[in-house]
Tab-separated table of C-alpha atoms in Angstrom:
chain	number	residue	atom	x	y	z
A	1	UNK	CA	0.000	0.000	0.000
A	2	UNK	CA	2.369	2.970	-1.315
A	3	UNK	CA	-0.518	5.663	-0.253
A	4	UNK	CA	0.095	9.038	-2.501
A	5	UNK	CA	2.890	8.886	-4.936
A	6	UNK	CA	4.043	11.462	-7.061
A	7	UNK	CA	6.945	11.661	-10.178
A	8	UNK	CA	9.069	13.195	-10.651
A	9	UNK	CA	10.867	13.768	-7.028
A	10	UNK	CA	13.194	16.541	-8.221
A	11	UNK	CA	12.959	18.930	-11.825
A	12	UNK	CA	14.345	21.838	-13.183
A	13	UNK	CA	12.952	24.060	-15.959
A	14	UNK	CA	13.705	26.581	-17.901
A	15	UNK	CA	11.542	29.625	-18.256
A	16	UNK	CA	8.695	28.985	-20.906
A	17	UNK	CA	9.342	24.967	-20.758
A	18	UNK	CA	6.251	22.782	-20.318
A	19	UNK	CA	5.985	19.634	-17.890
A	20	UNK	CA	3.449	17.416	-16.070
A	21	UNK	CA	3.657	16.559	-12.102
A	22	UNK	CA	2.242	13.148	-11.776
A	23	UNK	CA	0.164	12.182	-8.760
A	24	UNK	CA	-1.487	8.571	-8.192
A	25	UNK	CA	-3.227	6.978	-5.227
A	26	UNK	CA	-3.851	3.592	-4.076
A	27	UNK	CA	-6.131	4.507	-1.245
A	28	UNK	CA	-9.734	4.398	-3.417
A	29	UNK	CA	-9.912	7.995	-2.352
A	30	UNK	CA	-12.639	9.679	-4.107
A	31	UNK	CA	-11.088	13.619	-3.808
A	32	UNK	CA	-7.491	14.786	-4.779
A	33	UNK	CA	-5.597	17.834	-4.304
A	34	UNK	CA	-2.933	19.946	-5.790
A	35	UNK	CA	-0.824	22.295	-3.440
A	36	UNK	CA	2.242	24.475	-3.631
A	37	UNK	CA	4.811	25.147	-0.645
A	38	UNK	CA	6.854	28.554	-0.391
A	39	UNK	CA	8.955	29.408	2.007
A	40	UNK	CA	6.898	31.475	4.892
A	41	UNK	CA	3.577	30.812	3.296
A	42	UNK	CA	2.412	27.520	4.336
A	43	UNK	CA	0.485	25.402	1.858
A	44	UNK	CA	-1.514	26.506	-0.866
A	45	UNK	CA	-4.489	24.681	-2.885
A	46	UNK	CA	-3.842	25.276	-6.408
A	47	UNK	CA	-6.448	22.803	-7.712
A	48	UNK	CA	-8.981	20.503	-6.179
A	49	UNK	CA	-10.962	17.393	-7.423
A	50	UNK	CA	-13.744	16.631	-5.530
A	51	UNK	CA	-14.738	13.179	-7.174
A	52	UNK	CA	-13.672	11.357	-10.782
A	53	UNK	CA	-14.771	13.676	-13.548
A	54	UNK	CA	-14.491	16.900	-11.556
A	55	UNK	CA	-11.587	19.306	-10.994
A	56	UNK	CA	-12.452	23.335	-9.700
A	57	UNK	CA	-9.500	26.199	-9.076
A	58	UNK	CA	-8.312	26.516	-5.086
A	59	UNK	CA	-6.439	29.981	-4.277
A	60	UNK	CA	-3.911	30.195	-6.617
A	61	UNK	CA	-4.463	28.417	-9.974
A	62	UNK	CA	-3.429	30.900	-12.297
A	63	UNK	CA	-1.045	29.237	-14.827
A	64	UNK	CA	-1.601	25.636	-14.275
A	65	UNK	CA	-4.132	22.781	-15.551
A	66	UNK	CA	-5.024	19.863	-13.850
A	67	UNK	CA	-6.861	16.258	-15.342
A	68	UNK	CA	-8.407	13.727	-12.896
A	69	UNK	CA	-7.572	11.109	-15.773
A	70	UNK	CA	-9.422	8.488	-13.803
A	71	UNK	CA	-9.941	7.696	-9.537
A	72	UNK	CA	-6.717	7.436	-8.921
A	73	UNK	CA	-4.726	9.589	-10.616
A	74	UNK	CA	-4.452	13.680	-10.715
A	75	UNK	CA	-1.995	15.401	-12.888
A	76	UNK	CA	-0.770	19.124	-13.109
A	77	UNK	CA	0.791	20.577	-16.077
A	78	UNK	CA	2.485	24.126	-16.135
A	79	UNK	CA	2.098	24.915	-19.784
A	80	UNK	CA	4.767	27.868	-20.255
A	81	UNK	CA	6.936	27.425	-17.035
A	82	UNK	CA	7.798	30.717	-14.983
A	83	UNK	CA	10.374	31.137	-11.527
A	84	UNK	CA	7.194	32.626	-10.069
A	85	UNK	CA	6.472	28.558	-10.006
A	86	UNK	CA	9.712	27.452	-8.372
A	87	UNK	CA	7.906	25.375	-5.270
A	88	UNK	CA	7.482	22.279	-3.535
A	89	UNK	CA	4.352	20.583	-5.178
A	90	UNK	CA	2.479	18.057	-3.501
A	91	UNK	CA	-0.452	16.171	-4.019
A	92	UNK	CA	-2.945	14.832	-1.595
A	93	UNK	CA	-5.962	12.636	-1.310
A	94	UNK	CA	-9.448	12.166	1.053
A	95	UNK	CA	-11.729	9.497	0.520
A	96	UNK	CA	-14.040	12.327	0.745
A	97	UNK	CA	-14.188	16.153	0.114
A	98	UNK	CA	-14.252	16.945	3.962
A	99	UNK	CA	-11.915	14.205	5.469
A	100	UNK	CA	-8.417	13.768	6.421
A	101	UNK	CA	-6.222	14.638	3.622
A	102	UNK	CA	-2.866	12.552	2.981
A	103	UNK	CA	-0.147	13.642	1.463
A	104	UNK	CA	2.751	12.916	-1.113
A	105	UNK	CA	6.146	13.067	-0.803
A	106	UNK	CA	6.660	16.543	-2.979
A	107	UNK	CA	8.155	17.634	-6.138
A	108	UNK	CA	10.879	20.760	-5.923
A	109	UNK	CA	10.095	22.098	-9.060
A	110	UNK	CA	12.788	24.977	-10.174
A	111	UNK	CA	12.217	27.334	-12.703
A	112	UNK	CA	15.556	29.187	-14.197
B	1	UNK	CA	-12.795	33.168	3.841
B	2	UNK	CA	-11.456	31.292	6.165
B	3	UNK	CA	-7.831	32.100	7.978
B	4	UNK	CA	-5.367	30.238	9.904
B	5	UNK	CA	-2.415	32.039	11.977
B	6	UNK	CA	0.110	30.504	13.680
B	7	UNK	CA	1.692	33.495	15.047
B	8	UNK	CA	5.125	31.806	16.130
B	9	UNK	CA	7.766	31.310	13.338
B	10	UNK	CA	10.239	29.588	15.335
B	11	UNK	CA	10.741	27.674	18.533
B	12	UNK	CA	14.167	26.386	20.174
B	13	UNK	CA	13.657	24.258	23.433
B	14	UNK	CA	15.803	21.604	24.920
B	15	UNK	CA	15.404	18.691	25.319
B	16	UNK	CA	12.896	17.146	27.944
B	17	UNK	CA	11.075	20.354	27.653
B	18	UNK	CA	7.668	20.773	27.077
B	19	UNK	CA	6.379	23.268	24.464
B	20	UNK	CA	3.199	24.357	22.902
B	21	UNK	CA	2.166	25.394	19.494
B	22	UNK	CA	-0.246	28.247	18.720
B	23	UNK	CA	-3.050	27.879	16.481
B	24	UNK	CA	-5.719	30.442	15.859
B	25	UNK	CA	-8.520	30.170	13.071
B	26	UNK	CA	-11.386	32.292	11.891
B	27	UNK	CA	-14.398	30.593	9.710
B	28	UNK	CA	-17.934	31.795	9.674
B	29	UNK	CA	-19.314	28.400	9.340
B	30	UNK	CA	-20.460	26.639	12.070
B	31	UNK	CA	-18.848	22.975	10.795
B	32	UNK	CA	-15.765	22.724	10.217
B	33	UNK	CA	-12.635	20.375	10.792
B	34	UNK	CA	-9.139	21.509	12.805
B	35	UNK	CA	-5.981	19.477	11.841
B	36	UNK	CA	-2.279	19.149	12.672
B	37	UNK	CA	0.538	18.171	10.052
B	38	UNK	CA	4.361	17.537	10.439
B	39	UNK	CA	6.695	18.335	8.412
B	40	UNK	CA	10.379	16.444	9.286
B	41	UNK	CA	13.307	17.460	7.381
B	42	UNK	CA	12.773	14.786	5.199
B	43	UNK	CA	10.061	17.059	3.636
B	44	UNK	CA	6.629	14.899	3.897
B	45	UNK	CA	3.681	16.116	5.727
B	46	UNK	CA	2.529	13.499	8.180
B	47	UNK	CA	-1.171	13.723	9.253
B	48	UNK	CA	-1.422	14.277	13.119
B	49	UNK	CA	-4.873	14.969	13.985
B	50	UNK	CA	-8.060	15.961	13.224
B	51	UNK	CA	-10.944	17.654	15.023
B	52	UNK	CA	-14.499	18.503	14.270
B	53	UNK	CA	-15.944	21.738	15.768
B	54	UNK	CA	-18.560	19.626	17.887
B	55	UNK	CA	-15.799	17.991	19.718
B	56	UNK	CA	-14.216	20.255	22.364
B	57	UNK	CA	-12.774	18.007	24.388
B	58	UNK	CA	-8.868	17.992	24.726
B	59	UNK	CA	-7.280	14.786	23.044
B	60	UNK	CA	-4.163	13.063	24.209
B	61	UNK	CA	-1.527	10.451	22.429
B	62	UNK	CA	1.399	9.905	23.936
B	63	UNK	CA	3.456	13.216	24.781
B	64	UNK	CA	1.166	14.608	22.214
B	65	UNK	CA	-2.009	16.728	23.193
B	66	UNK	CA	-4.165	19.432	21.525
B	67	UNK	CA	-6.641	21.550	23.222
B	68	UNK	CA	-9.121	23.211	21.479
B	69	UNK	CA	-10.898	25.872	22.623
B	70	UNK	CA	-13.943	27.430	20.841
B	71	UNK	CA	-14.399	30.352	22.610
B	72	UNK	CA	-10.929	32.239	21.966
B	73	UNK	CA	-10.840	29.835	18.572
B	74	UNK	CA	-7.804	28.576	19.390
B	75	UNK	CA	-6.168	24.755	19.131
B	76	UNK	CA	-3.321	24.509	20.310
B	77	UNK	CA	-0.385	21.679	20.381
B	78	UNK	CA	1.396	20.818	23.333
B	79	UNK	CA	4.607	18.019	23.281
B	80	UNK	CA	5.028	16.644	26.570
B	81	UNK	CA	8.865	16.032	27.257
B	82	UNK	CA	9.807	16.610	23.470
B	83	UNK	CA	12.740	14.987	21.495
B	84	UNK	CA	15.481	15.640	19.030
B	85	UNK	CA	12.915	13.558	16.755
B	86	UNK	CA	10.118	15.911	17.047
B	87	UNK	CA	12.203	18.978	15.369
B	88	UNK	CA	9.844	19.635	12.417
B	89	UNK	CA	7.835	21.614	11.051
B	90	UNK	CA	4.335	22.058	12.396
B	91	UNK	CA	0.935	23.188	10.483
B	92	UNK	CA	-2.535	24.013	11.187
B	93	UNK	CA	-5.090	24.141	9.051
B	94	UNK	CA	-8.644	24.324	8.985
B	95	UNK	CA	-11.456	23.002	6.136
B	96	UNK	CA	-15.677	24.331	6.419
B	97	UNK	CA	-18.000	21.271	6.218
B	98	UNK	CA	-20.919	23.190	5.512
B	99	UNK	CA	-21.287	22.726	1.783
B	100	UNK	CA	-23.794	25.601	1.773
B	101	UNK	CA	-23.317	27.353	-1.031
B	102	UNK	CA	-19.676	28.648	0.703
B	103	UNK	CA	-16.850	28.771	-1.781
B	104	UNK	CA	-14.469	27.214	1.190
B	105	UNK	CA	-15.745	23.873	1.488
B	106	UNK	CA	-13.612	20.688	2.297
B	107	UNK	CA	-10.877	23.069	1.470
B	108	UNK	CA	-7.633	22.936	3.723
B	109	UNK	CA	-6.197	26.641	4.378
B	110	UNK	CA	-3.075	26.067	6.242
B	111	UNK	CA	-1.412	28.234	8.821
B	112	UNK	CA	2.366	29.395	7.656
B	113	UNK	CA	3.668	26.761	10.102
B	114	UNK	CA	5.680	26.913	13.190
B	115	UNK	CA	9.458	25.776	12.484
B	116	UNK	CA	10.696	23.618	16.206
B	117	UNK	CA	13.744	22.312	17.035
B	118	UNK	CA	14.924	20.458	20.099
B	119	UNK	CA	18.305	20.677	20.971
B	120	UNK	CA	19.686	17.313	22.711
């Protein structure tokens, strides 16, 4: 039972590069979560899916996409990567939209 | 909106001493859900606890405890006789349950976290 995994562990980009963070669960969670971590600022929701087929914007989605390509797996893509998106990324799942969320290990994402 | 503060950036204690973590929230919903994450230097948050507004009753495990307190909307974390091992860092956050109509629900807004480190 691997919980939350996420690929890649480590990337760097250059500015205007494209990429996809990978997220998959094995927990039959129903809701999954995008967040970024900066230094000072906690963690913040950058997109939310609160059940297969269904994906809405948290505080700060601006430049980012997400698919919920089936139950267990969540992807976000940064079409035209900027620094402003140098952060931890980590995805997280609840078997429902109000319960415990569990978390990934991260991917530091640098943007040169 | 909802808001979480944790209102102490960093903590240095020694160890064998206790220590407590602030947490403050504001929400206008009635129902809602208090947690507590870790963060070790190994980077991955690890789920602590979680509390529904209904329960007010101070919960214990191990040298961990939590008290939660409605009234100044506070919970706080208290380590009981802490260790090098608990040097991490420590989040609050807070999600609405009231899916009534409120553009905050089931969503986690975390405090900016409270950095600890024991010294042995």
């Amino acid at each position: 039972n691997a919980g939350v995994t996420q690929t890649p562990k480590f990337q760097v980009l250059k500015t205007g590069q494209s990429m996809t963070l990978q997220c998959a669960q094995d927990m039959n969670h129903n809701s999954m979560y995008w967040y970024r971590q900066d230094p000072g600022m906690g963690l913040r929701l950058i997109y939310y899916s609160a059940s297969e087929g269904t994906t809405d914007k948290g505080e700060v989605p601006n430049g980012y996409n997400v698919s919920r390509l089936n139950k267990r797996e969540f992807s976000l893509r940064l079409e035209s990567a900027a620094p402003s998106q140098t952060s931890v990324y980590f995805c997280a799942s609840s078997a429902i939209i109000t319960d415990t969320q569990y978390f990934g290990p991260g991917t530091r994402l640098t943007v040169l | 909106a909802q808001k979480v503060t944790q209102a102490q950036t960093e903590i240095s204690v020694v160890e064998k001493e206790d220590v407590t973590l602030d947490c403050v929230y504001e929400t206008r919903d009635t129902t809602y859900y208090l947690f507590w994450y870790k963060q070790p230097p190994s980077g991955e948050l690890v789920f602590l606890i979680r509390r529904n507004s209904f329960d007010e009753q101070n919960e214990i495990s191990g040298r961990y405890s939590w008290n939660f307190q409605k009234s100044t909307s506070s919970f706080n974390f208290t380590i009981t006789a802490s260790q090098v091992v608990d040097s991490a860092v420590y989040f609050c956050a807070l999600s609405e349950a009231n899916n009534a109509g409120g553009t905050s629900y089931g969503k986690l807004t975390f405090g900016q976290g409270t950095i600890l480190t024991v010294h042995p």
